[in-house]
XYZ file of C-alpha atoms in Angstrom:
431
model
C 100.938 103.905 102.504
C 102.189 104.751 99.023
C 100.420 107.373 96.938
C 99.007 104.910 94.372
C 97.495 102.752 97.114
C 95.935 105.827 98.691
C 94.515 106.887 95.320
C 92.928 103.467 94.740
C 91.443 103.438 98.257
C 90.010 106.970 97.964
C 88.553 106.203 94.535
C 86.946 103.035 95.879
C 85.368 104.822 98.862
C 84.006 107.632 96.672
C 82.655 105.053 94.242
C 80.679 103.091 96.824
C 79.349 106.278 98.434
C 77.635 107.268 95.173
C 76.558 103.740 94.303
C 73.160 104.024 95.990
C 72.058 106.548 93.350
C 72.280 103.830 90.684
C 68.705 102.497 90.473
C 67.695 99.835 87.951
C 64.071 101.000 87.781
C 64.922 104.338 86.163
C 67.333 104.057 83.228
C 68.384 106.919 80.946
C 69.688 106.202 77.433
C 71.579 108.907 75.534
C 72.262 108.600 71.788
C 71.817 104.843 71.883
C 72.835 103.228 68.579
C 72.455 99.568 69.507
C 69.542 97.977 67.703
C 68.942 94.980 69.976
C 70.053 94.786 73.616
C 68.970 93.488 77.010
C 67.591 96.190 79.301
C 66.750 94.153 82.391
C 66.093 90.602 83.564
C 63.559 89.860 86.287
C 61.949 86.601 87.431
C 58.207 86.707 88.112
C 56.018 84.422 90.144
C 52.342 84.045 89.290
C 50.557 87.259 90.198
C 53.469 89.609 89.609
C 53.112 92.927 87.801
C 55.262 94.791 85.316
C 54.892 98.416 84.245
C 57.085 99.989 81.576
C 57.049 103.716 80.928
C 59.096 105.461 78.225
C 59.422 109.255 78.240
C 61.598 111.930 76.606
C 61.954 109.835 73.451
C 64.122 111.581 70.857
C 65.178 110.173 67.468
C 68.084 111.887 65.776
C 68.227 111.993 61.992
C 64.674 110.748 61.274
C 61.209 112.205 61.507
C 58.705 111.715 64.261
C 56.698 109.323 62.086
C 59.436 106.738 62.453
C 58.579 106.182 66.118
C 56.714 102.944 65.245
C 60.004 101.334 64.247
C 60.859 100.626 67.861
C 59.611 97.871 70.132
C 59.949 96.183 73.494
C 60.602 92.440 73.429
C 59.610 90.327 76.445
C 61.548 87.081 76.127
C 60.527 84.495 78.748
C 62.806 81.683 79.948
C 62.586 79.201 82.802
C 66.328 79.421 83.597
C 68.730 82.322 83.966
C 70.449 81.681 80.630
C 69.221 83.499 77.530
C 69.475 81.668 74.218
C 70.157 84.652 71.982
C 70.626 82.341 68.992
C 66.980 81.282 69.149
C 65.718 84.801 68.421
C 67.340 87.514 66.333
C 66.417 91.053 65.447
C 66.195 90.138 61.768
C 63.282 87.807 62.548
C 61.296 90.648 64.155
C 59.273 93.489 62.664
C 59.324 96.397 65.082
C 56.056 97.907 63.879
C 54.026 94.700 64.149
C 52.986 93.060 67.429
C 54.049 89.462 67.561
C 53.749 86.514 69.904
C 55.441 83.130 69.922
C 55.245 80.050 72.129
C 58.519 78.406 71.070
C 60.566 80.314 72.018
C 58.184 82.190 74.313
C 58.184 85.926 73.660
C 55.981 88.975 73.140
C 56.931 91.826 70.797
C 55.162 95.095 71.683
C 55.609 98.066 69.297
C 56.358 101.430 70.865
C 53.650 103.765 69.551
C 54.457 107.259 70.802
C 51.635 109.773 71.186
C 51.834 113.496 70.567
C 53.553 113.979 73.932
C 56.152 111.379 73.042
C 55.201 109.118 75.899
C 54.514 105.375 75.992
C 53.233 103.261 78.851
C 52.337 99.599 79.106
C 51.283 97.530 82.112
C 51.306 93.762 82.308
C 49.842 91.314 84.804
C 51.911 88.152 85.007
C 49.614 85.162 85.514
C 50.474 81.469 85.434
C 48.574 80.093 82.444
C 51.236 77.692 81.222
C 54.784 76.446 81.697
C 56.504 79.627 80.479
C 54.112 82.327 81.643
C 56.161 82.684 84.818
C 59.940 82.724 84.965
C 62.635 85.119 83.782
C 61.297 88.039 81.750
C 64.192 89.334 79.666
C 63.285 92.872 78.585
C 64.934 93.799 75.263
C 64.843 97.099 73.407
C 64.541 96.615 69.643
C 65.304 99.384 67.145
C 64.595 99.277 63.412
C 65.964 102.758 62.699
C 69.094 101.542 60.862
C 71.526 102.657 63.555
C 70.020 106.118 64.087
C 70.784 107.281 67.664
C 67.852 107.506 70.060
C 67.552 108.949 73.540
C 64.853 108.116 76.082
C 64.125 107.414 79.718
C 62.739 104.007 80.696
C 61.000 103.593 84.051
C 60.222 100.061 85.214
C 58.054 98.760 88.032
C 58.794 95.078 88.501
C 56.938 93.631 91.481
C 56.259 90.080 92.621
C 53.218 89.023 94.695
C 53.088 90.506 98.193
C 54.514 93.804 96.906
C 57.958 92.199 96.810
C 60.445 94.136 94.672
C 62.973 91.287 94.498
C 63.304 89.010 91.514
C 61.790 85.585 92.260
C 65.161 83.825 92.616
C 66.251 86.383 95.258
C 63.150 86.241 97.472
C 64.539 83.529 99.838
C 67.916 85.293 100.194
C 67.166 87.821 103.010
C 66.114 85.043 105.395
C 68.978 82.830 104.259
C 71.584 85.548 104.889
C 70.034 86.330 108.286
C 70.252 82.672 109.360
C 73.823 82.415 108.067
C 74.834 85.515 110.024
C 73.456 83.873 113.197
C 75.503 80.763 112.379
C 78.645 82.886 111.990
C 77.987 84.596 115.330
C 77.903 81.122 116.903
C 81.130 80.138 115.113
C 82.839 83.359 116.237
C 81.790 82.676 119.828
C 83.131 79.102 119.716
C 86.354 80.210 118.038
C 87.118 83.025 120.489
C 85.990 81.426 123.758
C 86.787 77.818 122.846
C 90.118 78.174 121.042
C 91.622 81.673 121.318
C 91.167 82.726 124.961
C 92.015 79.352 126.574
C 95.286 79.142 124.648
C 96.630 82.657 125.066
C 98.392 81.307 128.147
C 98.440 77.528 128.411
C 99.220 75.469 131.521
C 102.814 75.226 130.390
C 102.985 79.013 130.230
C 103.321 79.152 126.434
C 101.233 81.367 124.185
C 100.243 79.243 121.174
C 97.942 81.937 119.740
C 99.859 83.787 117.050
C 99.158 86.677 114.681
C 97.581 84.514 112.002
C 94.917 83.363 114.467
C 93.932 87.012 114.998
C 93.738 87.515 111.235
C 91.515 84.428 110.984
C 89.287 85.955 113.675
C 89.094 89.239 111.746
C 88.165 87.310 108.585
C 85.214 85.508 110.134
C 83.998 88.737 111.780
C 84.120 90.589 108.440
C 82.259 87.713 106.789
C 79.547 87.889 109.453
C 79.196 91.670 109.083
C 78.928 91.400 105.301
C 76.141 88.816 105.667
C 74.235 91.014 108.132
C 74.470 94.018 105.806
C 73.459 91.904 102.809
C 70.430 90.568 104.670
C 69.355 94.099 105.636
C 69.975 95.424 102.109
C 67.789 92.750 100.499
C 65.144 93.080 103.220
C 64.628 96.781 102.544
C 64.963 96.241 98.806
C 62.166 93.669 98.871
C 59.787 95.829 100.908
C 60.434 99.295 99.477
C 62.540 98.898 96.351
C 65.487 100.817 97.880
C 68.417 99.663 99.995
C 68.199 102.501 102.588
C 71.991 102.792 102.377
C 72.742 99.222 103.501
C 74.527 98.520 100.213
C 77.382 100.847 101.243
C 78.530 98.955 104.394
C 77.898 95.699 102.524
C 80.352 96.659 99.770
C 82.903 97.891 102.340
C 82.797 94.715 104.441
C 82.720 92.496 101.345
C 85.843 94.181 99.993
C 87.674 93.895 103.311
C 86.540 90.270 103.635
C 87.822 89.439 100.146
C 91.209 91.016 100.848
C 91.434 89.270 104.224
C 90.402 85.874 102.799
C 93.104 85.846 100.140
C 95.639 87.241 102.618
C 94.954 84.520 105.202
C 95.097 81.725 102.601
C 98.328 83.149 101.178
C 99.970 83.513 104.610
C 98.991 79.991 105.625
C 100.390 78.760 102.335
C 103.732 80.465 103.003
C 103.913 78.950 106.499
C 104.088 82.416 108.058
C 103.643 82.545 111.832
C 103.372 78.740 111.964
C 106.564 77.449 110.351
C 108.517 80.684 109.882
C 108.217 84.130 111.489
C 108.694 86.092 108.263
C 107.291 86.459 104.750
C 109.794 86.164 101.898
C 110.117 88.881 99.288
C 108.515 86.798 96.553
C 105.535 86.054 98.823
C 105.228 89.771 99.597
C 105.050 90.514 95.865
C 102.045 88.207 95.490
C 100.389 89.803 98.520
C 100.998 93.304 97.122
C 99.474 92.154 93.810
C 96.343 90.647 95.388
C 95.268 93.673 97.484
C 94.785 96.177 94.602
C 93.314 93.405 92.416
C 90.712 92.699 95.070
C 89.803 96.399 95.233
C 89.400 96.525 91.437
C 87.387 93.271 91.534
C 84.996 94.713 94.086
C 84.610 97.916 92.061
C 83.582 95.659 89.174
C 81.202 93.803 91.510
C 79.564 97.087 92.564
C 79.054 98.105 88.933
C 77.572 94.701 88.070
C 75.189 94.918 91.054
C 74.225 98.579 90.807
C 74.201 99.326 87.089
C 71.378 98.203 84.853
C 72.111 95.286 82.545
C 71.616 97.621 79.586
C 74.803 99.530 80.399
C 77.117 99.010 77.452
C 80.043 98.218 79.785
C 78.053 95.953 82.159
C 79.194 92.715 80.541
C 82.790 93.994 80.365
C 82.838 94.702 84.106
C 81.279 91.298 84.829
C 83.936 89.515 82.778
C 86.641 91.668 84.420
C 85.409 90.629 87.869
C 85.488 86.952 86.913
C 88.963 87.292 85.349
C 90.451 89.040 88.405
C 88.825 86.504 90.714
C 90.446 83.648 88.760
C 93.836 85.440 88.822
C 93.630 85.865 92.612
C 92.590 82.236 93.089
C 95.567 81.118 91.015
C 97.946 83.492 92.810
C 97.159 82.161 96.292
C 98.005 78.621 95.167
C 101.548 79.601 94.146
C 102.993 79.992 97.701
C 101.446 76.669 98.725
C 103.117 74.976 95.743
C 106.418 76.653 96.650
C 106.128 75.444 100.248
C 105.323 71.894 99.145
C 108.294 71.881 96.768
C 110.624 73.297 99.434
C 109.522 70.755 102.051
C 109.872 67.909 99.575
C 113.449 68.935 98.801
C 114.249 69.523 102.485
C 112.962 66.082 103.492
C 115.600 64.527 101.255
C 118.591 66.620 102.327
C 118.491 68.099 105.847
C 118.234 64.959 107.995
C 114.800 65.826 109.390
C 112.823 63.731 106.934
C 110.064 62.634 109.341
C 109.167 66.144 110.480
C 109.386 67.613 106.988
C 107.275 64.833 105.522
C 104.593 65.526 108.140
C 104.678 69.224 107.266
C 104.494 68.229 103.613
C 101.367 66.183 104.285
C 99.711 69.109 106.057
C 100.466 71.526 103.211
C 99.218 69.049 100.630
C 95.952 68.663 102.561
C 95.535 72.434 102.726
C 96.329 72.712 99.002
C 93.600 70.184 98.195
C 91.156 72.085 100.437
C 91.829 75.369 98.624
C 91.595 73.770 95.171
C 88.313 72.034 96.068
C 86.859 75.272 97.468
C 87.881 77.327 94.423
C 86.702 74.668 91.968
C 83.290 74.324 93.623
C 82.551 78.023 94.151
C 83.939 79.219 90.790
C 83.080 76.396 88.364
C 80.437 74.052 89.754
C 78.268 76.982 90.889
C 78.409 78.558 87.410
C 77.182 75.284 85.923
C 74.385 75.197 88.506
C 73.335 78.759 87.633
C 72.901 77.833 83.982
C 70.740 74.793 84.697
C 68.580 75.608 87.743
C 65.045 76.917 87.248
C 64.245 80.436 88.404
C 62.541 79.279 91.616
C 65.553 77.146 92.640
C 68.329 79.481 91.539
C 68.839 80.705 95.124
C 70.257 77.248 95.910
C 73.494 78.121 94.094
C 74.022 80.997 96.530
C 73.131 78.718 99.429
C 75.618 76.037 98.374
C 78.318 78.680 97.856
C 77.817 79.962 101.393
C 77.670 76.399 102.725
C 80.986 75.605 101.030
C 82.479 78.762 102.553
C 81.346 77.720 106.037
C 82.840 74.246 105.523
C 86.126 75.718 104.258
C 86.363 78.153 107.192
C 85.596 75.439 109.763
C 88.062 72.952 108.230
C 90.838 75.576 108.025
C 90.187 76.796 111.578
C 90.292 73.228 112.906
C 93.466 72.274 111.035
C 95.321 75.405 112.152
C 93.644 75.913 115.528
C 95.787 77.129 118.458
C 96.723 74.436 120.963
C 99.698 72.408 122.079
C 97.900 69.260 120.941
C 97.762 70.580 117.368
C 100.093 68.457 115.256
C 101.139 71.469 113.233
C 102.339 73.391 116.311
C 104.066 70.377 117.798
C 106.151 70.058 114.655
C 107.021 73.752 114.709
C 108.028 73.688 118.380
C 110.165 70.593 117.845
C 111.999 72.370 115.039
C 112.655 75.365 117.310
C 114.083 73.067 120.009
C 116.368 71.378 117.507
């Protein structure tokens, strides 16, 4: 392994090992100059509780009497999107409490006592349409850009002493059930397709290296779901992950690398149509692996860091950008294979076989495009429109689409002499 690859891998491992110290409920701000920013977003059901505690508040460049020029804004929405245009800092007066029903928000001034401490507790009760939902917690400063430092401690709890945001409450059970489904799929795949075809009745081994990579992919996916279910279970009951976030990030990273690798190798025809990977295909593979590591570092930061982190949005956009680049990159070898087969069908005298290969690659191309389009575009549109209590459905449909994509790919490229894809390949070898 080259030195730069080793450096990236070591950095990634060290990063995830310290990630469990990043806790949203205790956020420290040093010399903060922003005058209006989102600290945290949390969805409450009726009966939830919120406690905000500010300590170690220091204002640089102004006197202590200016402490009333700061406030906490609770902006309540029924969906995950925040319409920043509907409320601006210029429309608020930090020193005056204010309440509005359209849009729904509460402005609470921060009145520091002699010990420079401030605490407020809120009981979230359902008294109207917008009393429950997403509580977007903003910090508002009217100190004309003067830097402030403080520590904000938050206790955000839903009914039943559940520390998960309302849209995440169904997820632990959902991930647990999905992991059971993947165990069943792994069992069927190994004992129904892999083992019986290692040595067929004709004495041929139709299980090749790509089938083992497909097995590794589904196992990594199952392990990531198990770890995610355990992470959210402990997070809901105690507010901490008990270290389950570390194996989750490891298996998720390996799963992401393996997923793009398998799709890319199938697209090149490796191990099915040809026993080698061309140099240009290798370049795409070499590009995807480090990009996936960087993407998962961005994912860890987005998950572990508080929303108030000044670079949080940058890392989120970086993750989405890299994900789109990888999705586009894996389509390139499939397009190359389709183009090559189309040209070969017109020149090499094996038009029937090449046209059948061409049909198979086109079907796989459409499968990949549909999967990417649904999980990267349709799901984003769903997230912006679903109410807080139904937002978990976007995660459910994403996982359901992944199961469908895995099953369809496994069936189309399953080992077996009766598989049309293998019959074509074997006929070519005979010729």
